[in-house]
Amino acid sequence: MPLQHPNFGVIAEDRIIIFDTTLRDGEQSPGFSMNLQEKLRMAEALAELGVDVIEAGFPIASPGDFDSVRLIAERLKGPVIAGLARAARADILRAAEAVAPAERKRIHTFIGVSPLHMEHQLRMQPDEVLAAIAETVTLARQHTDDVEWSGMDATRADPDFLCRCVETAIRAGATTINLPDTVGYAVPQDMHRLFTMLRTRVPGADGVIFSTHNHNDLGLAVANTLAAVAAGVRQIECTMNGIGERAGNASLEEVVMAIRTRHDAIACRTGVASENILKTSKLLAAITGFDVQPNKAIVGRNAFAHESGIHQDGVLKNAATYEIMTPESVGWSRSSLVMGKHSGRAAFRDKLKALGYGEVGDNQLNDAFRRFKELADRKKVVYDEDIAALVDDEVLRGHDRIRFVALDVHAGSRGPATAELELEVDGQGRTARATGDGPVDATFNALRSIFPHEATLRLFSVGAVTEGTDAQARVTVRLEEDGKLVDGQGADTDTIVASARAYVHALNKLLVKRMRSAPGDLADAMRA
Ligand code: KIV
Ligand code: ZN
């Protein structure tokens, strides 16, 4: 029977709700943190992708988390905006305040339900947990009609107790019941059995949407998700590129394309515009600095590359011989060769749109276009990846306090390297000259002398954006300050320039982190 839902109205039986938690479960994993503007940009891309629910953050976790959920709730139209809350009054009230401006909003509240979680983490008796569920779901319902309840570590819970928890949540007014495999322990058969049992045994189960949330510790998150769907689950919780705690969450692009490609086996549909998958994946990689592995399903650069002669021959004769879906259906173009030095500003703007950069402001467009022209002069062939890597500096970092301006380096085998670096800090030009053990060290020393700070360099990694000796280098720099980690990225055909850009990006992120952890003392946080 079709369900009536407060935010979605009547939901057809075959319609799967895609609940994206890239900005919450994904963002909370080490190295994947995003600043306010980056989260907003990612939320806009997810809305364009067509997800139904965006879990925008965990508002009580920090003032920065609250601000980003609130900003997304204010600005984003279309998807339901959810805020996460533990089973505690203060959490629910904070989440309610953060999502209040949303056109369509949800409070998502959770509590541990396995013996391990109740005894060792919550130190609560089962009856106390049941009372907390009733109280917090009731409170959440006073702030919104759309309330999701999650039983954390549900796959290791006692089945009879889990039934009582779910019944309590439904009676208190939950409209979605989510049963996470928090530790990635389940196998597909468990998942199918669990949801079949709950949907059969719990009174009121036919009036709510069941949801699945799977972690990938055994590499089974997508398989478990599809097994849950086969057992009648109609909401999938997932993340772009599968990012998330530890080994990550079920990957959005994989579950969506499995459902679309194998409609014969999984007779369901989602509202995702699959042609937007690749650009959303790339945007996330650009923001976080973590590329997916080349053989990653759907969005890895080899996902549609045919190397063996027999395969190439088959694809040329009929692509279906070795392709179960078309590359275009997820946003790949058959050729990624793009523009050259004669391309104009209008074509460049169109290209940015196609690459997922939406509407770019005139100043950012001018800066990015200038850098594109410089690159096209230096590099024989400019690929989409080159343009994406280059404009990330200008478009995603428009709000940064520190900006890279220029760098001159002398290096070689005959003595210490020297670097002369020019930065703009709060609009003021500053230069410094420094020596070091190699050009990167000299550059970072110059940077520290312009902008003194205590952060420790934890990671320095260099990769190539495309192939060939004239390829741009993409550098990642990880800094640590007071136990907080930030990653910065930079790209350029000159590896040392890319390194300086990456360091500057990481520093800007650090400033944002300082502001988040000391919201009352803005002046301090902004002090260099
Ligand atoms: O994995 C998990 O249990 C979670 C919950 C907070 C939903 O992320
Ligand atoms: Zn999770």
mmCIF file of N, CA and C and ligand atoms in Angstrom, residues 24-25 28 84 108 110 150-153 178 180-183 213 215 237 249, ligand 1:
data_model
loop_
_atom_site.group_PDB
_atom_site.id
_atom_site.type_symbol
_atom_site.label_atom_id
_atom_site.label_comp_id
_atom_site.label_asym_id
_atom_site.label_seq_id
_atom_site.Cartn_x
_atom_site.Cartn_y
_atom_site.Cartn_z
ATOM 1 N N ARG A 24 27.365 14.665 6.864
ATOM 2 C CA ARG A 24 27.362 14.327 8.295
ATOM 3 C C ARG A 24 28.254 13.098 8.543
ATOM 4 N N ASP A 25 27.814 11.909 8.175
ATOM 5 C CA ASP A 25 28.636 10.714 8.416
ATOM 6 C C ASP A 25 29.927 10.818 7.601
ATOM 7 N N GLN A 28 32.388 13.611 8.953
ATOM 8 C CA GLN A 28 32.993 13.424 10.280
ATOM 9 C C GLN A 28 34.211 12.495 10.251
ATOM 10 N N LEU A 84 21.076 15.903 12.801
ATOM 11 C CA LEU A 84 21.205 14.734 13.681
ATOM 12 C C LEU A 84 21.194 15.167 15.152
ATOM 13 N N HIS A 108 16.584 13.938 13.032
ATOM 14 C CA HIS A 108 17.014 12.529 13.035
ATOM 15 C C HIS A 108 17.645 12.245 14.390
ATOM 16 N N PHE A 110 18.944 9.423 17.435
ATOM 17 C CA PHE A 110 19.417 8.030 17.526
ATOM 18 C C PHE A 110 19.848 7.693 18.948
ATOM 19 N N SER A 150 16.752 6.331 14.796
ATOM 20 C CA SER A 150 17.720 5.279 14.454
ATOM 21 C C SER A 150 18.119 4.489 15.694
ATOM 22 N N GLY A 151 18.140 3.186 15.546
ATOM 23 C CA GLY A 151 18.639 2.307 16.611
ATOM 24 C C GLY A 151 20.081 1.957 16.289
ATOM 25 N N MET A 152 21.003 2.653 16.954
ATOM 26 C CA MET A 152 22.413 2.463 16.615
ATOM 27 C C MET A 152 22.873 1.038 16.952
ATOM 28 N N ASP A 153 23.697 0.479 16.098
ATOM 29 C CA ASP A 153 24.218 -0.892 16.265
ATOM 30 C C ASP A 153 23.076 -1.917 16.264
ATOM 31 N N ASN A 178 15.169 3.883 11.072
ATOM 32 C CA ASN A 178 16.441 3.523 10.431
ATOM 33 C C ASN A 178 17.190 2.534 11.323
ATOM 34 N N PRO A 180 20.729 1.019 11.554
ATOM 35 C CA PRO A 180 22.078 1.031 11.000
ATOM 36 C C PRO A 180 22.882 -0.221 11.330
ATOM 37 N N ASP A 181 23.700 -0.605 10.375
ATOM 38 C CA ASP A 181 24.745 -1.589 10.645
ATOM 39 C C ASP A 181 25.991 -0.739 10.963
ATOM 40 N N THR A 182 25.997 -0.217 12.167
ATOM 41 C CA THR A 182 26.966 0.800 12.576
ATOM 42 C C THR A 182 28.410 0.341 12.426
ATOM 43 N N VAL A 183 28.662 -0.937 12.687
ATOM 44 C CA VAL A 183 30.044 -1.420 12.671
ATOM 45 C C VAL A 183 30.357 -2.267 11.425
ATOM 46 N N HIS A 213 21.166 1.791 6.721
ATOM 47 C CA HIS A 213 22.364 2.648 6.832
ATOM 48 C C HIS A 213 23.536 1.703 7.086
ATOM 49 N N HIS A 215 27.627 0.452 6.971
ATOM 50 C CA HIS A 215 29.051 0.780 6.906
ATOM 51 C C HIS A 215 29.796 -0.348 6.199
ATOM 52 N N GLU A 237 20.354 5.158 3.161
ATOM 53 C CA GLU A 237 21.280 6.186 3.617
ATOM 54 C C GLU A 237 22.641 5.889 2.991
ATOM 55 N N ASN A 249 30.586 4.552 4.120
ATOM 56 C CA ASN A 249 29.170 4.164 4.051
ATOM 57 C C ASN A 249 28.896 3.563 2.673
HETATM 58 O O1 KIV B 1 26.315 4.378 11.821
HETATM 59 C C1 KIV B 1 25.440 4.818 12.584
HETATM 60 O O2 KIV B 1 24.902 4.124 13.445
HETATM 61 C C2 KIV B 1 25.079 6.221 12.443
HETATM 62 C C3 KIV B 1 23.877 6.697 13.186
HETATM 63 C C4 KIV B 1 24.130 7.994 13.882
HETATM 64 C C5 KIV B 1 22.704 6.789 12.273
HETATM 65 O O3 KIV B 1 25.691 6.950 11.686
#
